[in-house]
mmCIF file of C-alpha atoms in Angstrom:
data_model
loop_
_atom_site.group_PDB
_atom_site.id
_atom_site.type_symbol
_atom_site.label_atom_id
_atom_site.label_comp_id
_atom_site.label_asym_id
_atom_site.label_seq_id
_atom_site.Cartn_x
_atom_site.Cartn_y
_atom_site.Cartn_z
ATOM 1 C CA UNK A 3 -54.094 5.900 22.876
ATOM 2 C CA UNK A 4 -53.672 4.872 18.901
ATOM 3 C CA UNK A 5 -51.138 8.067 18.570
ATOM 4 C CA UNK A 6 -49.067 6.507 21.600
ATOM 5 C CA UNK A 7 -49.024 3.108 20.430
ATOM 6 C CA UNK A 8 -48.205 4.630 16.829
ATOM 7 C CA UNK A 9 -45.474 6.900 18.156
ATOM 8 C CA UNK A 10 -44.189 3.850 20.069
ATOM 9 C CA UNK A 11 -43.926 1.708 17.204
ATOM 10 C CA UNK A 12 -42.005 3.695 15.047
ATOM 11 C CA UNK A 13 -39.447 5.144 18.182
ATOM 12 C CA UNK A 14 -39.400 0.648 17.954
ATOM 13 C CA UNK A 15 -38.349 0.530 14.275
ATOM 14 C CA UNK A 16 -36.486 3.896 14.264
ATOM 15 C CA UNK A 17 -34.051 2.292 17.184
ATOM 16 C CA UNK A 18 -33.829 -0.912 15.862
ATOM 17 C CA UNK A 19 -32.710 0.888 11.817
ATOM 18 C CA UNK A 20 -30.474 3.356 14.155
ATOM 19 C CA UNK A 21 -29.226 0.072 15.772
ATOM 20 C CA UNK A 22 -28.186 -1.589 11.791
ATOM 21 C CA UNK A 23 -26.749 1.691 10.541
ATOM 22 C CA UNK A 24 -24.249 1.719 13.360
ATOM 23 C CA UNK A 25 -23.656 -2.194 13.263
ATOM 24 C CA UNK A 26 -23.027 -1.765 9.533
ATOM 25 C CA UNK A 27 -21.018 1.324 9.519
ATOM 26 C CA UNK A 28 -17.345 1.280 7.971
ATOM 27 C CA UNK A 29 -14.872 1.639 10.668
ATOM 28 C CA UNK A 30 -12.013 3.439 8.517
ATOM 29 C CA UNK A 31 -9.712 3.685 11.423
ATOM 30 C CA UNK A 32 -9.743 0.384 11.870
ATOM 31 C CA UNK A 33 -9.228 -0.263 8.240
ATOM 32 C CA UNK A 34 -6.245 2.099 8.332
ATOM 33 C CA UNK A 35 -4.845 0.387 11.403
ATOM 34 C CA UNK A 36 -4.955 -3.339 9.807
ATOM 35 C CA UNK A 37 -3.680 -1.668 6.671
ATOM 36 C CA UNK A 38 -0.368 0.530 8.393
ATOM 37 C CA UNK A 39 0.205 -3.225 10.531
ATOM 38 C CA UNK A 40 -0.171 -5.148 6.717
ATOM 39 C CA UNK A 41 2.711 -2.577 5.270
ATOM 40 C CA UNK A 42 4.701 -2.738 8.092
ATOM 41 C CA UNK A 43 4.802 -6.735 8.296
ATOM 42 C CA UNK A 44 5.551 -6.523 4.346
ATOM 43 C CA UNK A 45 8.735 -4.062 5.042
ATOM 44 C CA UNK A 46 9.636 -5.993 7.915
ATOM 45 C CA UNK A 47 9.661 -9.654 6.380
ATOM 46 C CA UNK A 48 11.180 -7.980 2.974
ATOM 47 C CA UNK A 49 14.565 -5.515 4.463
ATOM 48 C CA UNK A 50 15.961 -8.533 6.901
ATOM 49 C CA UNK A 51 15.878 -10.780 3.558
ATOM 50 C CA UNK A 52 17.591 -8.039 1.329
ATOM 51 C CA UNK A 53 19.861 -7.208 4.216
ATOM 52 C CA UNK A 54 20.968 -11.148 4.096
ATOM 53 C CA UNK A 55 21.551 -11.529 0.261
ATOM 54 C CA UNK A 56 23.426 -8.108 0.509
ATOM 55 C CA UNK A 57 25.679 -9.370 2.815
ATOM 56 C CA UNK A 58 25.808 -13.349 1.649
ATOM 57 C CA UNK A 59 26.572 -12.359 -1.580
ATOM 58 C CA UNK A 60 26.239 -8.203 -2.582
ATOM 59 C CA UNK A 61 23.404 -6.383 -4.843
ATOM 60 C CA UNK A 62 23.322 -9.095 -7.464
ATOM 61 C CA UNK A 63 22.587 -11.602 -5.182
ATOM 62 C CA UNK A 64 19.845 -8.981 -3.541
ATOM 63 C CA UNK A 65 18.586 -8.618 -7.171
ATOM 64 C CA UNK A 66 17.705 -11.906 -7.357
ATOM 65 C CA UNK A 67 15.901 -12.384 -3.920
ATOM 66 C CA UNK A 68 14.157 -8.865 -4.339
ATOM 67 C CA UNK A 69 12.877 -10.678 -7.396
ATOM 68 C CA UNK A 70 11.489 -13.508 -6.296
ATOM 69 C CA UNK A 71 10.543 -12.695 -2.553
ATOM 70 C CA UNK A 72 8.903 -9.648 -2.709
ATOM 71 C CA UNK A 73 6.142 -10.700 -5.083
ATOM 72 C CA UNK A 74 6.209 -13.937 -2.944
ATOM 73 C CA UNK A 75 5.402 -11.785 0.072
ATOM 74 C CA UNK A 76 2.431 -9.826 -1.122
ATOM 75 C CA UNK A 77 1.199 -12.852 -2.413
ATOM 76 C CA UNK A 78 1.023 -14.475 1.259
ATOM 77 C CA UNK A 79 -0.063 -11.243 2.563
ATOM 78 C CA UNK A 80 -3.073 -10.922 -0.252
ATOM 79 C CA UNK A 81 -3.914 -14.548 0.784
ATOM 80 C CA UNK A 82 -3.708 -14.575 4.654
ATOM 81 C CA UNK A 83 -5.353 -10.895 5.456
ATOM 82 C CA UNK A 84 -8.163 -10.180 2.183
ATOM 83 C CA UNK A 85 -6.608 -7.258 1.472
ATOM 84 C CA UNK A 86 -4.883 -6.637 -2.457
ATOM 85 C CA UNK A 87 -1.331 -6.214 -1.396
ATOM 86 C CA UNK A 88 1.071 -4.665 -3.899
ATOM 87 C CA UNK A 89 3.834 -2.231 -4.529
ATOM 88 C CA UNK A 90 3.914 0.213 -7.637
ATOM 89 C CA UNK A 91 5.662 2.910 -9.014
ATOM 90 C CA UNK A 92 5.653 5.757 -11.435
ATOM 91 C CA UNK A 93 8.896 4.259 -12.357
ATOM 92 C CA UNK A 94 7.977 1.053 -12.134
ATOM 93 C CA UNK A 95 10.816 -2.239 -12.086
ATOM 94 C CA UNK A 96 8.194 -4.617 -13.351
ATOM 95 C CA UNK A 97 4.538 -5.093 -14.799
ATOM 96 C CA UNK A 98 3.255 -6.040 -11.448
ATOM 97 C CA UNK A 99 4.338 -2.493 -10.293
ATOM 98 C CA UNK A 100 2.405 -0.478 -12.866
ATOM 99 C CA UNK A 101 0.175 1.561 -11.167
ATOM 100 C CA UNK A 102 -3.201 1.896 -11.652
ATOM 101 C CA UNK A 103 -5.451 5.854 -12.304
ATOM 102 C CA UNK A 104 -6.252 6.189 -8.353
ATOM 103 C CA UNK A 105 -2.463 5.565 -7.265
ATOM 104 C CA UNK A 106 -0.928 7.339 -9.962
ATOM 105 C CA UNK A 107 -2.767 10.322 -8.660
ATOM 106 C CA UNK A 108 -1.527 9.956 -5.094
ATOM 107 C CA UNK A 109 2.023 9.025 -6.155
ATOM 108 C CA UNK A 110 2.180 12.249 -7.942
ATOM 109 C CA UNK A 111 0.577 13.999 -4.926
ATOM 110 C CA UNK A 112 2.919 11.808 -2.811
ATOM 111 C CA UNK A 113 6.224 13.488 -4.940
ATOM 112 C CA UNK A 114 4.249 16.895 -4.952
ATOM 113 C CA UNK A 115 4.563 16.051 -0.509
ATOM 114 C CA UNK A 116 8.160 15.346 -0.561
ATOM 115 C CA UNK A 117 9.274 18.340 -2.603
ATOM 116 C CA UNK A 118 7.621 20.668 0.195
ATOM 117 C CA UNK A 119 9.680 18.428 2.730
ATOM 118 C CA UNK A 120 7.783 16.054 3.727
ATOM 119 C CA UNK A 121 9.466 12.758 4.411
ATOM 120 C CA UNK A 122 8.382 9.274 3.004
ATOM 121 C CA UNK A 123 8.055 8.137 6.874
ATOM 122 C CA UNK A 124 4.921 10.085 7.324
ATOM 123 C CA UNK A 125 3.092 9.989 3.778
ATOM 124 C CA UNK A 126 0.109 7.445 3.871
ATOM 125 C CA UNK A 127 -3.261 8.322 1.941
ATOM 126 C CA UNK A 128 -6.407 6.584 2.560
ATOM 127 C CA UNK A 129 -9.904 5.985 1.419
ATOM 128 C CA UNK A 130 -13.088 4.661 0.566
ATOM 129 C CA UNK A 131 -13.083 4.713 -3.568
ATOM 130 C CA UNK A 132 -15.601 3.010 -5.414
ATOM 131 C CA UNK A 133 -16.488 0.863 -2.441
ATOM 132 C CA UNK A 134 -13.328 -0.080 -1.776
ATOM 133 C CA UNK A 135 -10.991 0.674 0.876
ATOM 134 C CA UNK A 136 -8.211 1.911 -0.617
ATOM 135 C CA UNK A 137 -4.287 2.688 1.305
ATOM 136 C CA UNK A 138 -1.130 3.753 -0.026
ATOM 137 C CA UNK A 139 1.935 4.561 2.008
ATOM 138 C CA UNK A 140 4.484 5.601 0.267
ATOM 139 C CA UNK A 141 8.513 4.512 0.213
ATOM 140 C CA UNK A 142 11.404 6.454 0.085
ATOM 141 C CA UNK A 143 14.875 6.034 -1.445
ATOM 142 C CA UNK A 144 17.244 4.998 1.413
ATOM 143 C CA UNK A 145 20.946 4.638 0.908
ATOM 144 C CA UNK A 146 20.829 0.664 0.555
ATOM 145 C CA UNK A 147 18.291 1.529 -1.893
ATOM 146 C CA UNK A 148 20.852 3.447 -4.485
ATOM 147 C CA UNK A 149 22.862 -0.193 -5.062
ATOM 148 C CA UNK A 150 20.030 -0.515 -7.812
ATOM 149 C CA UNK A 151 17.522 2.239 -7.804
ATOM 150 C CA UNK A 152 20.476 5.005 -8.607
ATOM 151 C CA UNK A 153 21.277 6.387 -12.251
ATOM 152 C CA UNK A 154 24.504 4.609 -12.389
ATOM 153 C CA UNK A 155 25.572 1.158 -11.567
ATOM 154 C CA UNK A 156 28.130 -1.078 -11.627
ATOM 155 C CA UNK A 157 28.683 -3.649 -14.797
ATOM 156 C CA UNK A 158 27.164 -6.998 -12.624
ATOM 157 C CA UNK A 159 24.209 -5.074 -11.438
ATOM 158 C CA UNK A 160 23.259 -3.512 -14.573
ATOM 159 C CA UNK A 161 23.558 -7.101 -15.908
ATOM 160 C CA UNK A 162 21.494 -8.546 -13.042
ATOM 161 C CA UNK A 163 18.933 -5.821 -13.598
ATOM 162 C CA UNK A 164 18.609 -6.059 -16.783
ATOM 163 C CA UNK A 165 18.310 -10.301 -16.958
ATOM 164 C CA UNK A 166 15.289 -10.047 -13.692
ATOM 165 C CA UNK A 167 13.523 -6.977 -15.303
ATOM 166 C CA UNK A 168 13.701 -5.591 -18.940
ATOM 167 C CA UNK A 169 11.643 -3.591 -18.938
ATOM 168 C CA UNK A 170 13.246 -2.006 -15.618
ATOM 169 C CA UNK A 171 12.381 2.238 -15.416
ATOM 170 C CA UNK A 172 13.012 2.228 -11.623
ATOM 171 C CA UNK A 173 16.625 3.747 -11.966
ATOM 172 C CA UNK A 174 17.929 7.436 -11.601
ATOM 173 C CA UNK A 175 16.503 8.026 -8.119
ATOM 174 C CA UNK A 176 18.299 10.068 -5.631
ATOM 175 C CA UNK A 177 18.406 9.729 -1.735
ATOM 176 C CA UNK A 178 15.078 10.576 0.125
ATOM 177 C CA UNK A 179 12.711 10.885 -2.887
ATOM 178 C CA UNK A 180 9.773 8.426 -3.392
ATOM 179 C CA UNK A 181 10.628 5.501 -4.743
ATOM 180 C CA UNK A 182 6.649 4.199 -4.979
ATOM 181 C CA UNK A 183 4.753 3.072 -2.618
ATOM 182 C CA UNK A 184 2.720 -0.068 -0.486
ATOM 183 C CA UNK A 185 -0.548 -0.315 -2.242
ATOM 184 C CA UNK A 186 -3.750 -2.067 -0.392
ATOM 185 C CA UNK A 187 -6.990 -2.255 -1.541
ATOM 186 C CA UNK A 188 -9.772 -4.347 0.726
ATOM 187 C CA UNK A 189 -13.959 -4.543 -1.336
ATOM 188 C CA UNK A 190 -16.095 -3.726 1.491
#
């Protein structure tokens, strides 16, 4: 009778642990999901804005929105979804985009991608680093992207550049290479 009442204690305590390490478990789909939604709200507030200085007033105009919107946006997404929400570069346009170890490894691995073909569209890395969850997904050079991003530019955009970022080493990039990339880290 003890061994029964033994054995049923500890099937007791072994459900109830079972129970915790499944309530407590990291659900990194669900991570990744909130994380591919977070980039794609960032993308989608940031191209309708660029598309509207473009056209209100060309790539100097953009310049200067790009400059002050886009940090503006990962700033309200940081705040409204706990996540670190950034964009940086091996090139990067300003200090804010300056990678960090971890991401310079995966934007080299992301360039390493999109010399074998693949396409920014599908490049997203993910993980749990130093109890952290950690998601890049990268961005590609589109043709709206060359106004600024390209080797050469016009006089006013040069001048534009080089007034909203001195220190500016995003330049040279041709069509369909990776530009840099979303960057979001969330401390679980």
């Amino acid at each position: 009778m003890k061994n029964y009442i033994v054995v049923i204690i500890f099937l007791f305590f072994s459900s109830l642990a079972f129970s915790y390490s499944e309530e407590s478990e990291i659900d990194e789909e669900e991570l990744f999901q909130e994380a591919t939604r977070i980039v794609k709200t960032f993308g989608g507030t940031l191209k309708p804005q660029l598309g509207a200085a473009l056209k209100s007033g060309g790539p100097v105009h953009a310049i200067e929105v790009c400059s002050v919107v886009a940090p503006a946006i990962a700033s309200d997404l940081t705040k409204k979804t706990g996540w670190n929400v950034r964009r940086v570069s091996l090139k990067s346009r300003n200090k804010t985009a300056i990678p960090d170890s971890w991401e310079v490894k995966v934007l080299k691995d992301f360039d390493k991608r999109q010399l074998a073909g693949e396409t920014a569209k599908t490049m997203v890395y993910s993980g749990i680093i130093e109890g952290k969850y950690r998601f890049m997904k990268a961005q590609g050079v589109e043709p709206v992207c060359l106004k600024c991003h390209a080797g050469k530019v016009s006089a006013p955009i040069e001048a534009a550049l080089k007034e909203k970022y001195p220190n500016d080493l995003a330049r040279g990039y041709l069509l369909g290479q990776i530009r840099g990339a979303f960057s979001l880290v969330k401390k679980l």
